């Protein structure tokens, strides 16, 4: 079994608070691995350690089999770790179609700035590929407007489309459904299932348990900075200790 991403015995403290205690898990090549847990469990801290925004006190992070524990966020992106950011990842001054074009042009040249991207050569098949992406992500009718004019759901789909254009080797989806309407959330889950699952290994951090159980192949449950349970969705759903950990929350498991 090859692993796209491995977290090995990672610990991280903030002053007196130990946010992560000896956390380990592996993301299989081609799989969706969900990271769940109540508020304060350490999910955001773990994502920040993986993305390179925080250095762990102890432990290692491996991308494929390469140690990236102290690599910069930029180096990680170049090595193929893609993260969906919020509005910051969009070119806010350019229309939706131009955003998708630039994401596609940039996928082989992540070090180029926007000026260089705009001057780059466009292959003949390019316009069709851009059109297909806009269609698939329900953005064709909005291709001429600025990202700021999009609804919240449209903007999330644009971010996801651009992330996919960048062809990451591993994708971190950090609460992709937060703030979306039920209909927009369902559409996004469908896009991830159809366009991404099996193609790109995904680490999914999400509060929406329906989405987690729909999409995940494996689930790691964090509670108080520690791995409480790791297993298949069935194993996690039927675990008495997991149910107990969620009793204090409103989340339905
Ligand atoms: N920058 C920080 N400084 C101090 N404490 C932090 C910081 N970030 C997170 N924590 C603490 O670490 C614990 C885990 O937080 P977090 O990773 O945000 O959990 P989650 O994302 O699962 O809700 C919490 O007790 C939180 O208060
Ligand atoms: Mg969090």
mmCIF file of C-alpha atoms in Angstrom, residues 17-178:
data_model
loop_
_atom_site.group_PDB
_atom_site.id
_atom_site.type_symbol
_atom_site.label_atom_id
_atom_site.label_comp_id
_atom_site.label_asym_id
_atom_site.label_seq_id
_atom_site.Cartn_x
_atom_site.Cartn_y
_atom_site.Cartn_z
ATOM 1 C CA UNK A 17 -2.207 23.730 25.763
ATOM 2 C CA UNK A 18 -1.249 20.516 24.008
ATOM 3 C CA UNK A 19 -3.240 20.796 20.767
ATOM 4 C CA UNK A 20 -1.835 17.573 19.241
ATOM 5 C CA UNK A 21 -0.507 14.538 21.128
ATOM 6 C CA UNK A 22 1.361 11.885 19.176
ATOM 7 C CA UNK A 23 -1.018 11.946 16.185
ATOM 8 C CA UNK A 24 -0.379 9.500 13.325
ATOM 9 C CA UNK A 25 -2.341 8.579 10.219
ATOM 10 C CA UNK A 26 -1.808 7.860 6.518
ATOM 11 C CA UNK A 27 -3.719 8.985 3.455
ATOM 12 C CA UNK A 28 -3.865 6.201 0.877
ATOM 13 C CA UNK A 29 -3.152 6.960 -2.766
ATOM 14 C CA UNK A 30 -6.486 7.646 -4.432
ATOM 15 C CA UNK A 31 -8.507 7.654 -1.218
ATOM 16 C CA UNK A 32 -10.595 10.163 0.693
ATOM 17 C CA UNK A 33 -9.492 10.329 4.326
ATOM 18 C CA UNK A 34 -11.730 12.332 6.642
ATOM 19 C CA UNK A 35 -10.485 13.996 9.805
ATOM 20 C CA UNK A 36 -13.310 14.644 12.251
ATOM 21 C CA UNK A 37 -13.660 15.595 15.879
ATOM 22 C CA UNK A 38 -15.456 18.009 18.193
ATOM 23 C CA UNK A 39 -14.446 21.674 18.452
ATOM 24 C CA UNK A 40 -11.005 22.100 19.964
ATOM 25 C CA UNK A 41 -9.947 18.577 18.946
ATOM 26 C CA UNK A 42 -6.894 19.851 17.044
ATOM 27 C CA UNK A 43 -8.111 19.555 13.431
ATOM 28 C CA UNK A 44 -7.092 23.051 12.323
ATOM 29 C CA UNK A 45 -3.728 22.704 14.076
ATOM 30 C CA UNK A 46 -3.095 19.423 12.241
ATOM 31 C CA UNK A 47 -4.038 20.927 8.869
ATOM 32 C CA UNK A 48 -1.705 23.860 9.557
ATOM 33 C CA UNK A 49 1.122 21.435 10.360
ATOM 34 C CA UNK A 50 0.472 19.547 7.116
ATOM 35 C CA UNK A 51 0.202 22.755 5.068
ATOM 36 C CA UNK A 52 3.442 24.111 6.572
ATOM 37 C CA UNK A 53 1.942 27.026 8.461
ATOM 38 C CA UNK A 54 2.990 25.508 11.790
ATOM 39 C CA UNK A 55 6.079 23.468 12.674
ATOM 40 C CA UNK A 56 5.318 20.532 15.007
ATOM 41 C CA UNK A 57 7.234 20.171 18.284
ATOM 42 C CA UNK A 58 7.923 16.530 17.459
ATOM 43 C CA UNK A 59 6.983 14.098 14.700
ATOM 44 C CA UNK A 60 7.164 14.144 10.897
ATOM 45 C CA UNK A 61 5.017 14.847 7.837
ATOM 46 C CA UNK A 62 5.780 12.872 4.669
ATOM 47 C CA UNK A 63 4.463 13.691 1.189
ATOM 48 C CA UNK A 64 4.739 10.452 -0.772
ATOM 49 C CA UNK A 65 7.872 9.320 1.084
ATOM 50 C CA UNK A 66 9.563 12.705 1.220
ATOM 51 C CA UNK A 67 9.993 14.408 4.595
ATOM 52 C CA UNK A 68 8.366 17.853 4.340
ATOM 53 C CA UNK A 69 8.158 18.569 8.090
ATOM 54 C CA UNK A 70 10.184 21.771 7.817
ATOM 55 C CA UNK A 71 9.532 22.654 4.155
ATOM 56 C CA UNK A 72 7.971 26.064 3.435
ATOM 57 C CA UNK A 73 4.344 26.371 2.269
ATOM 58 C CA UNK A 74 5.689 27.385 -1.136
ATOM 59 C CA UNK A 75 7.895 24.305 -1.397
ATOM 60 C CA UNK A 76 4.968 22.101 -0.370
ATOM 61 C CA UNK A 77 2.774 23.616 -3.087
ATOM 62 C CA UNK A 78 5.530 23.013 -5.641
ATOM 63 C CA UNK A 79 5.847 19.404 -4.466
ATOM 64 C CA UNK A 80 2.134 18.894 -5.136
ATOM 65 C CA UNK A 81 0.287 19.643 -1.914
ATOM 66 C CA UNK A 82 -2.758 21.644 -2.917
ATOM 67 C CA UNK A 83 -4.944 23.411 -0.447
ATOM 68 C CA UNK A 84 -8.234 25.124 -1.068
ATOM 69 C CA UNK A 85 -7.950 28.591 0.275
ATOM 70 C CA UNK A 86 -10.868 30.921 0.491
ATOM 71 C CA UNK A 87 -11.228 34.053 -1.624
ATOM 72 C CA UNK A 88 -7.482 34.740 -1.424
ATOM 73 C CA UNK A 89 -6.703 32.074 -4.025
ATOM 74 C CA UNK A 90 -8.846 33.839 -6.655
ATOM 75 C CA UNK A 91 -7.694 36.671 -8.919
ATOM 76 C CA UNK A 92 -10.273 39.127 -7.621
ATOM 77 C CA UNK A 93 -9.681 41.732 -10.357
ATOM 78 C CA UNK A 94 -10.275 39.305 -13.240
ATOM 79 C CA UNK A 95 -13.459 37.651 -14.532
ATOM 80 C CA UNK A 96 -14.345 34.058 -13.696
ATOM 81 C CA UNK A 97 -13.240 32.681 -17.068
ATOM 82 C CA UNK A 98 -9.852 34.383 -16.793
ATOM 83 C CA UNK A 99 -9.424 32.872 -13.322
ATOM 84 C CA UNK A 100 -9.912 29.366 -14.715
ATOM 85 C CA UNK A 101 -7.598 30.120 -17.654
ATOM 86 C CA UNK A 102 -4.846 31.306 -15.351
ATOM 87 C CA UNK A 103 -5.217 28.285 -13.087
ATOM 88 C CA UNK A 104 -4.841 26.008 -16.116
ATOM 89 C CA UNK A 105 -1.878 27.913 -17.556
ATOM 90 C CA UNK A 106 -0.257 28.012 -14.145
ATOM 91 C CA UNK A 107 -0.491 24.295 -13.419
ATOM 92 C CA UNK A 108 2.851 23.581 -15.094
ATOM 93 C CA UNK A 109 4.443 26.827 -14.007
ATOM 94 C CA UNK A 110 3.588 27.465 -10.350
ATOM 95 C CA UNK A 111 6.464 29.900 -9.960
ATOM 96 C CA UNK A 112 5.294 32.366 -12.599
ATOM 97 C CA UNK A 113 3.646 35.627 -11.577
ATOM 98 C CA UNK A 114 0.374 36.822 -13.041
ATOM 99 C CA UNK A 115 2.037 39.091 -15.632
ATOM 100 C CA UNK A 116 4.054 36.193 -16.980
ATOM 101 C CA UNK A 117 0.992 33.930 -16.940
ATOM 102 C CA UNK A 118 -1.017 36.432 -19.009
ATOM 103 C CA UNK A 119 1.697 36.544 -21.676
ATOM 104 C CA UNK A 120 2.087 32.793 -21.906
ATOM 105 C CA UNK A 121 1.344 30.795 -25.032
ATOM 106 C CA UNK A 122 -2.169 29.285 -25.348
ATOM 107 C CA UNK A 123 -2.488 25.844 -26.953
ATOM 108 C CA UNK A 124 -5.296 25.247 -29.492
ATOM 109 C CA UNK A 125 -7.282 22.927 -27.202
ATOM 110 C CA UNK A 126 -7.189 25.467 -24.423
ATOM 111 C CA UNK A 127 -10.505 27.287 -24.958
ATOM 112 C CA UNK A 128 -12.417 23.990 -25.136
ATOM 113 C CA UNK A 129 -10.833 22.745 -21.910
ATOM 114 C CA UNK A 130 -11.714 26.009 -20.147
ATOM 115 C CA UNK A 131 -15.287 25.767 -21.488
ATOM 116 C CA UNK A 132 -15.641 22.177 -20.241
ATOM 117 C CA UNK A 133 -14.516 23.146 -16.755
ATOM 118 C CA UNK A 134 -16.882 26.124 -16.630
ATOM 119 C CA UNK A 135 -19.745 23.820 -17.718
ATOM 120 C CA UNK A 136 -18.870 21.030 -15.287
ATOM 121 C CA UNK A 137 -18.692 23.393 -12.332
ATOM 122 C CA UNK A 138 -21.880 25.276 -13.238
ATOM 123 C CA UNK A 139 -20.026 28.522 -13.935
ATOM 124 C CA UNK A 140 -20.665 28.972 -17.664
ATOM 125 C CA UNK A 141 -23.377 31.584 -17.122
ATOM 126 C CA UNK A 142 -21.084 33.593 -14.841
ATOM 127 C CA UNK A 143 -17.852 33.462 -16.820
ATOM 128 C CA UNK A 144 -17.793 37.187 -17.544
ATOM 129 C CA UNK A 145 -18.310 38.493 -14.017
ATOM 130 C CA UNK A 146 -15.781 39.195 -11.271
ATOM 131 C CA UNK A 147 -15.523 36.627 -8.428
ATOM 132 C CA UNK A 148 -16.959 39.222 -6.027
ATOM 133 C CA UNK A 149 -20.260 39.114 -7.960
ATOM 134 C CA UNK A 150 -20.642 35.343 -7.461
ATOM 135 C CA UNK A 151 -22.893 33.747 -4.865
ATOM 136 C CA UNK A 152 -21.140 31.920 -2.030
ATOM 137 C CA UNK A 153 -21.848 28.527 -3.637
ATOM 138 C CA UNK A 154 -20.611 29.644 -7.070
ATOM 139 C CA UNK A 155 -17.434 31.015 -5.526
ATOM 140 C CA UNK A 156 -16.715 27.726 -3.718
ATOM 141 C CA UNK A 157 -17.136 25.842 -6.987
ATOM 142 C CA UNK A 158 -14.766 28.268 -8.704
ATOM 143 C CA UNK A 159 -12.165 27.721 -5.954
ATOM 144 C CA UNK A 160 -12.526 23.963 -6.287
ATOM 145 C CA UNK A 161 -12.294 24.146 -10.104
ATOM 146 C CA UNK A 162 -9.106 26.203 -9.861
ATOM 147 C CA UNK A 163 -7.604 23.852 -7.298
ATOM 148 C CA UNK A 164 -8.281 20.905 -9.595
ATOM 149 C CA UNK A 165 -6.751 22.777 -12.545
ATOM 150 C CA UNK A 166 -3.539 23.009 -10.539
ATOM 151 C CA UNK A 167 -3.436 19.149 -10.496
ATOM 152 C CA UNK A 168 -2.300 18.679 -6.898
ATOM 153 C CA UNK A 169 -0.921 15.303 -5.814
ATOM 154 C CA UNK A 170 -2.729 15.660 -2.504
ATOM 155 C CA UNK A 171 -5.683 17.921 -1.741
ATOM 156 C CA UNK A 172 -6.521 19.330 1.691
ATOM 157 C CA UNK A 173 -10.202 20.249 1.847
ATOM 158 C CA UNK A 174 -10.640 22.223 5.040
ATOM 159 C CA UNK A 175 -14.367 22.542 5.765
ATOM 160 C CA UNK A 176 -15.340 22.938 2.106
ATOM 161 C CA UNK A 177 -19.059 22.986 2.962
ATOM 162 C CA UNK A 178 -18.925 25.632 5.700
#
